[in-house]
Coordinates of C-alpha atoms in Angstrom, one line a residue:
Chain V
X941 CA 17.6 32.6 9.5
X942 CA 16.4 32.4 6.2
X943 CA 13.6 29.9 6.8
X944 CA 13.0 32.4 9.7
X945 CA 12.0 35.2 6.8
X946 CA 8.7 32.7 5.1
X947 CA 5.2 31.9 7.2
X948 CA 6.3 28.2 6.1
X949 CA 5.8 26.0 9.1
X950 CA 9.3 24.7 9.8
X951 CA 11.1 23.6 13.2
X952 CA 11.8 27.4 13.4
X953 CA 9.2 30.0 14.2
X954 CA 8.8 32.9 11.8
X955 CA 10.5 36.3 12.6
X956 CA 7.3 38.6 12.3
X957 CA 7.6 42.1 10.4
X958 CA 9.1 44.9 12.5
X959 CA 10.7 42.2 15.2
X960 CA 14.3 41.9 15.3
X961 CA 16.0 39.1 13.7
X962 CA 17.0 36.2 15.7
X963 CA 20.5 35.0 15.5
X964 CA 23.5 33.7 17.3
X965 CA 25.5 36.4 19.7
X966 CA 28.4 36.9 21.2
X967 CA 28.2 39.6 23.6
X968 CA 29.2 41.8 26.5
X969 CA 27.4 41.8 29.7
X970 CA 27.0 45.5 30.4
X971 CA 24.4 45.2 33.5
X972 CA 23.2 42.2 35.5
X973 CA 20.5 41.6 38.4
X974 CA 21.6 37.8 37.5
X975 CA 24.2 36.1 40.4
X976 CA 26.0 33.7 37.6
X977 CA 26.6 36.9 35.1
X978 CA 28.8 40.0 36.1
X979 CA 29.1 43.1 34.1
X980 CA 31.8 42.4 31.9
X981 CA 31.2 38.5 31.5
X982 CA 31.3 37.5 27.5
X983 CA 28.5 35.0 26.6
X984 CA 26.8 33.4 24.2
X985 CA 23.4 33.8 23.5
X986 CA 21.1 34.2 21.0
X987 CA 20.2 37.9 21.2
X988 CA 19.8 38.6 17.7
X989 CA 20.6 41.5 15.4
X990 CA 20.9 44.4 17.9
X991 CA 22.7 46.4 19.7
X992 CA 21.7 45.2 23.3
X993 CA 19.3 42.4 24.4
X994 CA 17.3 41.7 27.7
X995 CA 17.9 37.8 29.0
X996 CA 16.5 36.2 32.2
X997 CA 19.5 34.3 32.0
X998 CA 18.4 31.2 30.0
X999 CA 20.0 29.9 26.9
X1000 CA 22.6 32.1 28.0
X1001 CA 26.4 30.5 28.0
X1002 CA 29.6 32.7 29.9
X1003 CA 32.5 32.2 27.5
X1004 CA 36.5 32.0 28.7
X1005 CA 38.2 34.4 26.1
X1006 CA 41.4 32.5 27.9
X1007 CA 40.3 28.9 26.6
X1008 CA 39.6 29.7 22.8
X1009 CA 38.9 33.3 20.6
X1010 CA 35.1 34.0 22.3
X1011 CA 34.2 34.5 18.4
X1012 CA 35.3 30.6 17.5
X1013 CA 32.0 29.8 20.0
X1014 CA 29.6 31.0 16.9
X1015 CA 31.3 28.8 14.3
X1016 CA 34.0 26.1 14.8
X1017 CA 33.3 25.6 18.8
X1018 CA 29.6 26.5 18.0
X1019 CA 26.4 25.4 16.9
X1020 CA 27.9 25.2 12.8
X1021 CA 30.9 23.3 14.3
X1022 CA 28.3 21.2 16.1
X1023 CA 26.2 20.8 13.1
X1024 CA 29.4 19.8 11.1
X1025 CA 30.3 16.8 13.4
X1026 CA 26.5 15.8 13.9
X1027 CA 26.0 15.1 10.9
X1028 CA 29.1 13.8 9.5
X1029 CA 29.7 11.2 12.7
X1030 CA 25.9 10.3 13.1
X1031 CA 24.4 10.1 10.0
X1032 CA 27.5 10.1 7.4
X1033 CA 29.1 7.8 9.9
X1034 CA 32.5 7.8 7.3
X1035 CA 34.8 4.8 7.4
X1036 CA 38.6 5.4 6.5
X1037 CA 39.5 5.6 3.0
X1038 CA 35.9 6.5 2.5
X1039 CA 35.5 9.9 0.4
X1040 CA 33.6 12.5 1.9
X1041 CA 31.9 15.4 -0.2
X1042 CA 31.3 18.8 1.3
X1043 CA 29.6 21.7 -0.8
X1044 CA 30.0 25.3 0.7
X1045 CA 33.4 23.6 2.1
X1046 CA 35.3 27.0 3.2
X1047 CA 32.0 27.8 5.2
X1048 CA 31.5 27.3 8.7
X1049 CA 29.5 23.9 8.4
X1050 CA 31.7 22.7 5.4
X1051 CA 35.0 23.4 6.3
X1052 CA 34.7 21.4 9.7
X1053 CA 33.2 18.1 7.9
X1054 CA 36.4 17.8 5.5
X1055 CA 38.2 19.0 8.5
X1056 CA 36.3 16.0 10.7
X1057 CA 36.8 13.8 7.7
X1058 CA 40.1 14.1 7.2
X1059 CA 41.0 12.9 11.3
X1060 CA 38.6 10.2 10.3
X1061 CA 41.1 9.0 7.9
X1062 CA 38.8 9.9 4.7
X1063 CA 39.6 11.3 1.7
X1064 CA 37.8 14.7 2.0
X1065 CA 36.6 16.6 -1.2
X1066 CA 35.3 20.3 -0.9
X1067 CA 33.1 22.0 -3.5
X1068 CA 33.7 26.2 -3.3
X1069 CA 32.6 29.1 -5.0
X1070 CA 35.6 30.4 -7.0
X1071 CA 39.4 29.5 -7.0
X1072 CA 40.6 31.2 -3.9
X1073 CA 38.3 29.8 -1.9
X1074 CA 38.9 26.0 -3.5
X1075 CA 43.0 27.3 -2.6
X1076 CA 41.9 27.8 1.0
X1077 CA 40.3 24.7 1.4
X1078 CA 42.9 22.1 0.0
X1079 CA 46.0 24.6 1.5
X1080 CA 44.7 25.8 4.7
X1081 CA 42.2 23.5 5.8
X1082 CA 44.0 20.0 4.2
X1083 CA 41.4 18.8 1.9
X1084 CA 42.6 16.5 -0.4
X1085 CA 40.9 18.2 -3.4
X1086 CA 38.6 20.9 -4.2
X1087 CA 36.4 21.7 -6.8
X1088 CA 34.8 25.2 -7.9
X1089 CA 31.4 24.7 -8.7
X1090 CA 31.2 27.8 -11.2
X1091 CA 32.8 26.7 -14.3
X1092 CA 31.0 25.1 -16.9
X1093 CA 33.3 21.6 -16.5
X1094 CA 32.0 21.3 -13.1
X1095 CA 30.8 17.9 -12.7
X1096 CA 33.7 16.2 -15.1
X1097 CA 35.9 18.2 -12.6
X1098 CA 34.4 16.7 -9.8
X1099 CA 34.3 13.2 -11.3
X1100 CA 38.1 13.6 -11.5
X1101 CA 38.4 14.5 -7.8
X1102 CA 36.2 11.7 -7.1
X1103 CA 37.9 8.4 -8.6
X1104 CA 36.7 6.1 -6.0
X1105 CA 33.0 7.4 -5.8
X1106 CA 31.6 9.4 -3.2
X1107 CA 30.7 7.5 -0.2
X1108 CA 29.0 10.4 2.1
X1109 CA 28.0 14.0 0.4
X1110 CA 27.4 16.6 3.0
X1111 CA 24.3 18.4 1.9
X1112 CA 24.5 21.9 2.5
X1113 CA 23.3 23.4 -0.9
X1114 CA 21.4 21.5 -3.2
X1115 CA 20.2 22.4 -6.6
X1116 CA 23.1 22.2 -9.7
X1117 CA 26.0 20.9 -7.2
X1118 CA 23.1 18.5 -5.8
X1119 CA 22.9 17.2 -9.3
X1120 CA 26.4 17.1 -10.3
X1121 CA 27.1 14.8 -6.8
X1122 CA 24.5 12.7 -7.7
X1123 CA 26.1 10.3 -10.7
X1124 CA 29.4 9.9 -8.1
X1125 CA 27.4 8.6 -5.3
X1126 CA 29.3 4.9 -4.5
X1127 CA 26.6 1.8 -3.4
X1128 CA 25.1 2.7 0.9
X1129 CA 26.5 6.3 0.2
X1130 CA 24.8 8.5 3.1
X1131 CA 23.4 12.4 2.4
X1132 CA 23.1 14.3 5.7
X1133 CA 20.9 16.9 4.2
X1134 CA 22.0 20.1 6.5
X1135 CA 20.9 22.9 4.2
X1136 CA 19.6 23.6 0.6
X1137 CA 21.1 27.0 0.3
X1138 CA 20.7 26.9 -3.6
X1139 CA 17.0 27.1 -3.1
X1140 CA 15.8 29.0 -0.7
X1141 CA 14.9 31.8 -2.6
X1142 CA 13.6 29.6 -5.6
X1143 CA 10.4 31.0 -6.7
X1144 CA 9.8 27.3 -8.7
X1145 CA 10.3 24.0 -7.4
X1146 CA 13.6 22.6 -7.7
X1147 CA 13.1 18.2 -8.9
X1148 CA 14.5 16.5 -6.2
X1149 CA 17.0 13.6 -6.7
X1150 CA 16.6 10.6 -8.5
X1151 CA 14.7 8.1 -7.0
X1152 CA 15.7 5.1 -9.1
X1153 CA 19.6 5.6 -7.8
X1154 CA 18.5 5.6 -4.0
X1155 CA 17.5 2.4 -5.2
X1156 CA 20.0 1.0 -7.5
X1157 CA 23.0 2.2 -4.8
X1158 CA 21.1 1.8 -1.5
X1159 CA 21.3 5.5 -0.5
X1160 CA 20.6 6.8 2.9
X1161 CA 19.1 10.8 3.2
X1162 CA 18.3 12.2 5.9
X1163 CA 17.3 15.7 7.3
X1164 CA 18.4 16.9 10.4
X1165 CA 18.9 20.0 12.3
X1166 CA 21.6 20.4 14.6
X1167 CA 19.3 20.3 18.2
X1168 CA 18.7 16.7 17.2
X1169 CA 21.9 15.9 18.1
X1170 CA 21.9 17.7 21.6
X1171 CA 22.9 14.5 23.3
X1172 CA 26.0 14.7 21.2
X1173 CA 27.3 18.3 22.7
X1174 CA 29.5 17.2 25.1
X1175 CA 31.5 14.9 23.1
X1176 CA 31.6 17.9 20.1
X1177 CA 32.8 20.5 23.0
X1178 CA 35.6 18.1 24.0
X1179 CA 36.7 16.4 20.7
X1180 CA 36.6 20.1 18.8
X1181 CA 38.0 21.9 21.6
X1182 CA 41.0 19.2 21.5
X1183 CA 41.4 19.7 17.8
X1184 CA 41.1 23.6 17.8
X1185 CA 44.1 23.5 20.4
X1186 CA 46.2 21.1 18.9
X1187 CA 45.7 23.0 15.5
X1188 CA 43.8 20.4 13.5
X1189 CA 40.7 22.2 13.2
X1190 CA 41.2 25.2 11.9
X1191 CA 38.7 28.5 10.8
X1192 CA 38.4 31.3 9.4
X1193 CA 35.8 34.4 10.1
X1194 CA 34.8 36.9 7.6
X1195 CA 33.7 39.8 10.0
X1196 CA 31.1 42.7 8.5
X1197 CA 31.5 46.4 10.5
X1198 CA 28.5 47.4 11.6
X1199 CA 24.9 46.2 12.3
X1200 CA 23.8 48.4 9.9
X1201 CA 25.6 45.8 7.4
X1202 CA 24.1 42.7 8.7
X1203 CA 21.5 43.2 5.9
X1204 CA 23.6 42.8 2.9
X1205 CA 26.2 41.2 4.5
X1206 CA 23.2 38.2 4.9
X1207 CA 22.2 39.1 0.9
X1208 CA 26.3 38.6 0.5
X1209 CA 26.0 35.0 2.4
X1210 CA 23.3 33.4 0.2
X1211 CA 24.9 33.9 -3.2
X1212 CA 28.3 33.0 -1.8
X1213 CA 29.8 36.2 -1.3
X1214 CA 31.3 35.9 2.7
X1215 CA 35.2 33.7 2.8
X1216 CA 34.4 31.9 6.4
X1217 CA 32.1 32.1 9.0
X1218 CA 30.3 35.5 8.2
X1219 CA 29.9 37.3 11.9
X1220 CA 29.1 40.9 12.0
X1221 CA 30.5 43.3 14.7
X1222 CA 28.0 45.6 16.5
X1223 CA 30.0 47.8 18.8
Chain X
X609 CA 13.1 -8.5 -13.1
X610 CA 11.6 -5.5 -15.0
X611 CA 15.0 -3.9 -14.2
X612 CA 17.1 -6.9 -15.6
X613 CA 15.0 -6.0 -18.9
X614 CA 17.3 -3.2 -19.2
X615 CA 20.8 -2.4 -19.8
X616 CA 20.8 -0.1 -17.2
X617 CA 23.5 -0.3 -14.2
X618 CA 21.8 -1.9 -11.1
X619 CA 22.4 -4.8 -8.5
X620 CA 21.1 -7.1 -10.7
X621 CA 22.9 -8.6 -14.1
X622 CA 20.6 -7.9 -17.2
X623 CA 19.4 -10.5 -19.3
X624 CA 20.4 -10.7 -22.3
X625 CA 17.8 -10.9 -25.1
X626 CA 17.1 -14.9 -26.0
X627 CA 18.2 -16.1 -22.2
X628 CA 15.4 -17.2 -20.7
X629 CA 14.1 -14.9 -17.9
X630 CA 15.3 -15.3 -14.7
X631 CA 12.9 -15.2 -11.3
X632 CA 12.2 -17.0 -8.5
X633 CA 10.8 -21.0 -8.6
X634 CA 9.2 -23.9 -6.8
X635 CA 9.9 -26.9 -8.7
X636 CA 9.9 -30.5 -8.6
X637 CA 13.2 -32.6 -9.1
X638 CA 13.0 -35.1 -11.9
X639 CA 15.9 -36.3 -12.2
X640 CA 19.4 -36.1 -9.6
X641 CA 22.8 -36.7 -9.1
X642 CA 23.3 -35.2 -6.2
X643 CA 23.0 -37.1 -3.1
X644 CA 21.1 -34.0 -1.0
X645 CA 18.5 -33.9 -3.9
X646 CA 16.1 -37.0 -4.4
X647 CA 13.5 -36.8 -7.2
X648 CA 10.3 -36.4 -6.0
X649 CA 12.2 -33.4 -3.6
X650 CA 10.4 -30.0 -4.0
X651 CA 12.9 -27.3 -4.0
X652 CA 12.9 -23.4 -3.8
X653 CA 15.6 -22.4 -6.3
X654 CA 15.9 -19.6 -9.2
X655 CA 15.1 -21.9 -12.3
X656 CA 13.4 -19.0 -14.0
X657 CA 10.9 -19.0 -16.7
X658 CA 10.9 -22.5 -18.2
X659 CA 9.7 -26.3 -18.1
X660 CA 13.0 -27.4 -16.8
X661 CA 16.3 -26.1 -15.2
X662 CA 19.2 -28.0 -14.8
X663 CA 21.0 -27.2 -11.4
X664 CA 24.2 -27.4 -9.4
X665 CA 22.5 -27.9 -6.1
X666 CA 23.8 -24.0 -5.0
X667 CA 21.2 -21.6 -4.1
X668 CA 18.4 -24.3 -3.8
X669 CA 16.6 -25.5 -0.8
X670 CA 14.8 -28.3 -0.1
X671 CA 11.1 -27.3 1.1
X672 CA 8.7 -29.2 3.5
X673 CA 5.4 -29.8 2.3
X674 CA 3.9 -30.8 5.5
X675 CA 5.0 -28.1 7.0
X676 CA 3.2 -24.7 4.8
X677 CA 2.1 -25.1 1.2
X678 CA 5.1 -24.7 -1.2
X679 CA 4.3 -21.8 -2.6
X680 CA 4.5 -19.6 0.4
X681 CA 8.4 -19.8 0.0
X682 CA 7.5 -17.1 -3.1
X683 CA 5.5 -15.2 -1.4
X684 CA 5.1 -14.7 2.1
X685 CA 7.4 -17.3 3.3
X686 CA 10.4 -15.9 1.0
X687 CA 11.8 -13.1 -0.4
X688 CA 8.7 -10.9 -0.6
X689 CA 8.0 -11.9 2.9
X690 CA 11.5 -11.1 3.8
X691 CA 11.4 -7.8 2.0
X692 CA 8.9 -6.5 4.2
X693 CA 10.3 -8.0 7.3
X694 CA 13.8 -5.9 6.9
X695 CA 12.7 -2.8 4.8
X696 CA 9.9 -2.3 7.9
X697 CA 11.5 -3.5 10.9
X698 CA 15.3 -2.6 9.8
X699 CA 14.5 1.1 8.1
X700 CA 10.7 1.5 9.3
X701 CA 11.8 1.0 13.0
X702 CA 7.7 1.9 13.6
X703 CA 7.2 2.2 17.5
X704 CA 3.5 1.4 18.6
X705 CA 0.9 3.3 18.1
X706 CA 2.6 5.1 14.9
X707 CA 1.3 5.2 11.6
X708 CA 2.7 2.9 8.6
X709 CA 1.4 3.8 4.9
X710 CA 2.3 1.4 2.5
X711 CA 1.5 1.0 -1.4
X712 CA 0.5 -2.1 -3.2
X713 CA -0.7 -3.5 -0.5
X714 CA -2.5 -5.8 -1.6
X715 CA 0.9 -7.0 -2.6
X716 CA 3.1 -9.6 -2.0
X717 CA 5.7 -7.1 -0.1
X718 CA 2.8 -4.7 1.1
X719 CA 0.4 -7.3 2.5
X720 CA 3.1 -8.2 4.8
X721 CA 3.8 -5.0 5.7
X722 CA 0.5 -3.9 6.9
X723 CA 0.3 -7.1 8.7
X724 CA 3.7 -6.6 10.7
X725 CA 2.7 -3.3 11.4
X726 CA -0.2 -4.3 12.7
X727 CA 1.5 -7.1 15.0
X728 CA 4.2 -4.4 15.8
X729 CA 0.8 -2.1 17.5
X730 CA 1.1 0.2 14.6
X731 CA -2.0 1.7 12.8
X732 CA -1.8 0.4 9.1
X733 CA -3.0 2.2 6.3
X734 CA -3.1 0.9 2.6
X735 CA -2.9 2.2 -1.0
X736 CA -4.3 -0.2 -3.3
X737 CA -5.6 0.3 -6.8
X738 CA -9.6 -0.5 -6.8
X739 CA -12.4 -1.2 -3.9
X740 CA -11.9 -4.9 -4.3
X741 CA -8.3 -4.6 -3.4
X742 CA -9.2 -2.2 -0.7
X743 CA -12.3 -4.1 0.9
X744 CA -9.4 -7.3 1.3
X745 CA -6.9 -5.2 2.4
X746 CA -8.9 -4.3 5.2
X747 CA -11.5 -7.3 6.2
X748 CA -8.5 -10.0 4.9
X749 CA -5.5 -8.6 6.0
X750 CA -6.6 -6.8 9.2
X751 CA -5.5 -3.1 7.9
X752 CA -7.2 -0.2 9.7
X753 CA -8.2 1.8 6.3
X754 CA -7.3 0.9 2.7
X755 CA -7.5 3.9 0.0
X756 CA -8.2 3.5 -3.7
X757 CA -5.5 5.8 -5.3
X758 CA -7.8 5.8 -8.4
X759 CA -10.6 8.0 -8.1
X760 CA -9.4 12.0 -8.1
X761 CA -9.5 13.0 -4.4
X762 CA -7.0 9.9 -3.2
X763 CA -5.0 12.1 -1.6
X764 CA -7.9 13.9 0.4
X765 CA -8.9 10.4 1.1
X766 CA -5.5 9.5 2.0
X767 CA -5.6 12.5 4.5
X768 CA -8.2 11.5 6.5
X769 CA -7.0 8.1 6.8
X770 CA -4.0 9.8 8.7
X771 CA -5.0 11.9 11.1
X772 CA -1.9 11.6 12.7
X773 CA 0.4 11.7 9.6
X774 CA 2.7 9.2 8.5
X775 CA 5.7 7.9 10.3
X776 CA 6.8 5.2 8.2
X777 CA 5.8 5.4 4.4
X778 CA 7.4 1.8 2.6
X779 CA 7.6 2.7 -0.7
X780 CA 6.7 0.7 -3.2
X781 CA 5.7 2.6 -6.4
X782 CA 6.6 6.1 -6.5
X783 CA 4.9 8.7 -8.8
X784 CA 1.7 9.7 -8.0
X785 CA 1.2 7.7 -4.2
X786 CA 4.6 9.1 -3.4
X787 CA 3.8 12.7 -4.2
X788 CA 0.2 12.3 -2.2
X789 CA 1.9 10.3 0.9
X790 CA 4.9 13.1 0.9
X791 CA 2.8 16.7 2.4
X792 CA 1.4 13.6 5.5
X793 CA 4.7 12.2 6.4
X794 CA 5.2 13.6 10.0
X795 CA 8.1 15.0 11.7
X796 CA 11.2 12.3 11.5
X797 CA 9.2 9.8 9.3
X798 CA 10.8 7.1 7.8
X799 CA 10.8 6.0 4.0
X800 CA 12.1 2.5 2.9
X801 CA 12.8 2.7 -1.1
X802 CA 11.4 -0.9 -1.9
X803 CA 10.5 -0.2 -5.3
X804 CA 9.1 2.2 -7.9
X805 CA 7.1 -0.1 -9.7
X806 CA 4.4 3.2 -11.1
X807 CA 7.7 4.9 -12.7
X808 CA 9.8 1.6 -13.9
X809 CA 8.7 1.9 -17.5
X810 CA 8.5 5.8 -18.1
X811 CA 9.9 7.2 -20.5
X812 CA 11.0 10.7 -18.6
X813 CA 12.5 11.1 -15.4
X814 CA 9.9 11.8 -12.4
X815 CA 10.7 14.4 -10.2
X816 CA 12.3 12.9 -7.1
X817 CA 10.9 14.3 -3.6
X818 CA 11.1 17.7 -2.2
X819 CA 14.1 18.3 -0.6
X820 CA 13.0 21.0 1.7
X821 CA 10.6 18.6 3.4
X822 CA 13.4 16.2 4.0
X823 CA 15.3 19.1 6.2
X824 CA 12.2 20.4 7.7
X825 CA 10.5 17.7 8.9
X826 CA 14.1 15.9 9.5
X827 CA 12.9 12.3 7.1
X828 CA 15.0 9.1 6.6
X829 CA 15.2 8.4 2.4
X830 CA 16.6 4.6 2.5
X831 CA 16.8 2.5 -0.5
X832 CA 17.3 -1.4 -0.1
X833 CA 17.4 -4.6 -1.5
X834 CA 16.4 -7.3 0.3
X835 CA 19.9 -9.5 0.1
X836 CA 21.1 -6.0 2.1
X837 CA 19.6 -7.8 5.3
X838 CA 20.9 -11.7 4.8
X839 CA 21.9 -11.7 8.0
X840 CA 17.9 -11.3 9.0
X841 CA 16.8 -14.3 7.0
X842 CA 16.5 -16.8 10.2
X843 CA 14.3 -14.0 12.4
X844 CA 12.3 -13.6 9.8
X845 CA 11.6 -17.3 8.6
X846 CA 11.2 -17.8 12.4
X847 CA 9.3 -14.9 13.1
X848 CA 7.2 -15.4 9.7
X849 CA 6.6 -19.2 10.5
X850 CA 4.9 -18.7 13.1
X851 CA 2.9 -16.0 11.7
X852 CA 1.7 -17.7 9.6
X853 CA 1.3 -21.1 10.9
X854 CA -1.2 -18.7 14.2
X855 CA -3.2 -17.0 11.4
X856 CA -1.9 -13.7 12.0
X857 CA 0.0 -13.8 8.8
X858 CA -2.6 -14.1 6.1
X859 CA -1.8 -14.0 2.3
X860 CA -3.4 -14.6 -1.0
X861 CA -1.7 -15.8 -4.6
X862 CA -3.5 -14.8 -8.0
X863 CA -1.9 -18.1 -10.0
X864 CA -2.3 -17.8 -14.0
X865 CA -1.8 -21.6 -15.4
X866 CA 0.9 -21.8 -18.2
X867 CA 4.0 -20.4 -18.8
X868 CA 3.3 -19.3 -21.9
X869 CA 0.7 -16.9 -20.6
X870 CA 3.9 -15.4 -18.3
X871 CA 4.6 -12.0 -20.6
X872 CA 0.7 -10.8 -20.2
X873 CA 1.0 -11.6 -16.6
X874 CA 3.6 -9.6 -16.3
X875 CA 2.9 -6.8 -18.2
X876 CA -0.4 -6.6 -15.8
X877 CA 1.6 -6.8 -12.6
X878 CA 3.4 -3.7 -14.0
X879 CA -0.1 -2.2 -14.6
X880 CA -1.4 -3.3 -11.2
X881 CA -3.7 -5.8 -12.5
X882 CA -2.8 -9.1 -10.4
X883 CA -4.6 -9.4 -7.2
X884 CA -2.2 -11.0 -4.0
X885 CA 1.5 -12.8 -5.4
X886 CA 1.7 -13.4 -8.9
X887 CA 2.5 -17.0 -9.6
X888 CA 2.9 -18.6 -12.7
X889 CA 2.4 -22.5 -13.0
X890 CA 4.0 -23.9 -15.5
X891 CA 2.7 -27.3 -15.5

């Protein structure tokens, strides 16, 4: 969304001044002329921030508030759970008793990697903003350690969580944690580099890392966004859909009242401020 | 070697100041008391930089005249040759008809992988410092453009040599070719981290990539040593043999006679000066 707000090119078109913003939706079907949607259906789709959207249909998923909370379908069960599990099994590809770091780890991207790690057999290692959320991660979620990234004794605090190296760092922020990770990395560590959410509203260039240690260690980084992967949804729907059930992946949403909110609720989400997926409630 | 002359951490051991420099030989055995060596035998081995080396038979192999000249096993033939075989073919993965950028290539590494490109259906495209370089990367080797990273519009030059972009960049000096090759790399390009020979002797840190093209254009980072791939070395001295041996393979050595003319050499491979492998004959 926020790389929807620049005229950079990117894999995602610009949202234009005056059109609404695009986003993930759960919603209510209130009307239909469609045969596989009745009025009352819940689906996903991507209607954006409003208060109702017009579909033909496509793109457009029914839900079964039965199977799984319809809400878990725009984070755990969803495109960040998907993301999570993309990234981490594909291009992470962790091995047991291989550490795993995740920044942004009580988010919904980073709390489904340590999550993911952790089944793997991994040591997982989250990196929050503030000592609740670091509490969260290691006693909710079952981290094996987490680290806040605000106090000055950062990186010798993540040095300590990380005896044994880091052998995969889930990128989802970049900049000072970015730099911090970097000394830890362990010889082949791979960087799935998911989001940079540190600098997206840089006005300077942020140095990128260190080319000499992707050398020296053998690093793989690579980008990817999460429709790279689409081969990969079926197996995500089943495996998360097993773990949500049996209670090994678990979540938590931070839910904003009111569209009218959605604005600094989105501020909120770039410095840190939301505790979980941050979904906003229109009606 | 210039990373041994540090005391650095890295996958090679330093050397210590008054041990003679290590490297890569083709020598003549004088003397033996080993029954697999007989003198007269010329053997690829990793004597280093002096008149004689005395050896335990490990780690040297007996080469066949008849069958390429012995200095090949240095160059295209060896581990140069080999480099280029994995980093391309193993990272690169280039698909016919893509584009493959690659510095120094002129090179012992580069040549190679300009060539393989080339066999592979690739379009080839070189960075070499100087028009004489440049005129025998293209009418030697076979490349389909060469640019001179000299004058002040090589990267405009470099543009219009790929019109398509760049899917596989093999990186082999960093700095200034890396931050001209970086805006042209395509969607889901491929970087092997070879080497960095432009920032081995600075004295600040250069600023590594940016990261935001790495997400939005979804690119592969992959640093590697050659000894990574091991398990590659009969492909390639297959594939490479015959290479070679059809004329597809071509190469070139800039010799310099007398080992105690090695540290100016050296010093002007560092600054770019040697034209094809650098080989040192010692007597």
């Amino acid at each position: 969304m926020r790389g929807r707000m620049s005229a950079a090119k990117s894999y995602a078109k610009p949202v234009e001044v005056g059109e609404p913003m695009v986003g993930g939706t759960v919603g209510e079907i209130v009307a239909s002329r469609n045969a596989k949607f009745a009025v009352g259906d819940i689906v996903l789709g991507y209607g954006g921030w409003r208060d109702y959207a017009l579909s033909g249909g496509v793109g457009v998923r029914k839900l079964d508030p039965a199977a799984a909370p319809v809400t878990a379908a725009l984070g755990v069960l969803g495109m960040p759970g998907m993301t999570a599990y993309a990234g981490l099994l594909e291009i992470g590809r962790p091995k047991p008793g291989e550490t795993v770091a995740v920044a942004a780890a009580s988010g919904a991207v980073g709390s489904v990697v340590g999550q993911i790690a952790k089944i793997r057999g991994c040591r997982a290692v989250g990196i929050a903003g503030g000592p609740d959320k670091c509490r969260y991660v290691v006693e909710e979620l079952g981290f094996d350690a987490c680290v806040d990234h605000r106090p000055p004794d950062f990186a010798h605090q993540l040095e300590a969580a990380c005896p044994a190296g880091i052998d995969v760092y889930f990128e989802n922020v970049g900049g000072a944690v970015q730099r911090a990770v970097w000394p830890l990395l362990y010889d082949f560590a791979r960087i799935p580099v998911c989001g940079l959410i540190a600098q997206y509203s840089a006005t300077t260039p942020t140095p990128g890392p260190d080319m000499f240690s992707m050398l020296r260690k053998r690093l793989t980084l690579r980008g990817f966004i999460v429709t790279d992967f689409a081969a990969k949804e079926a197996d995500f729907l089943r495996d998360a859909g097993d773990w949500a059930r049996s209670g090994r992946l678990k979540y938590r949403e931070d839910v904003v009242e009111g569209l009218e909110n959605a604005p600094a609720a989105f501020l909120g989400l770039l410095a840190g401020k939301n505790f979980g997926k941050l979904l906003v409630k229109v009606a």
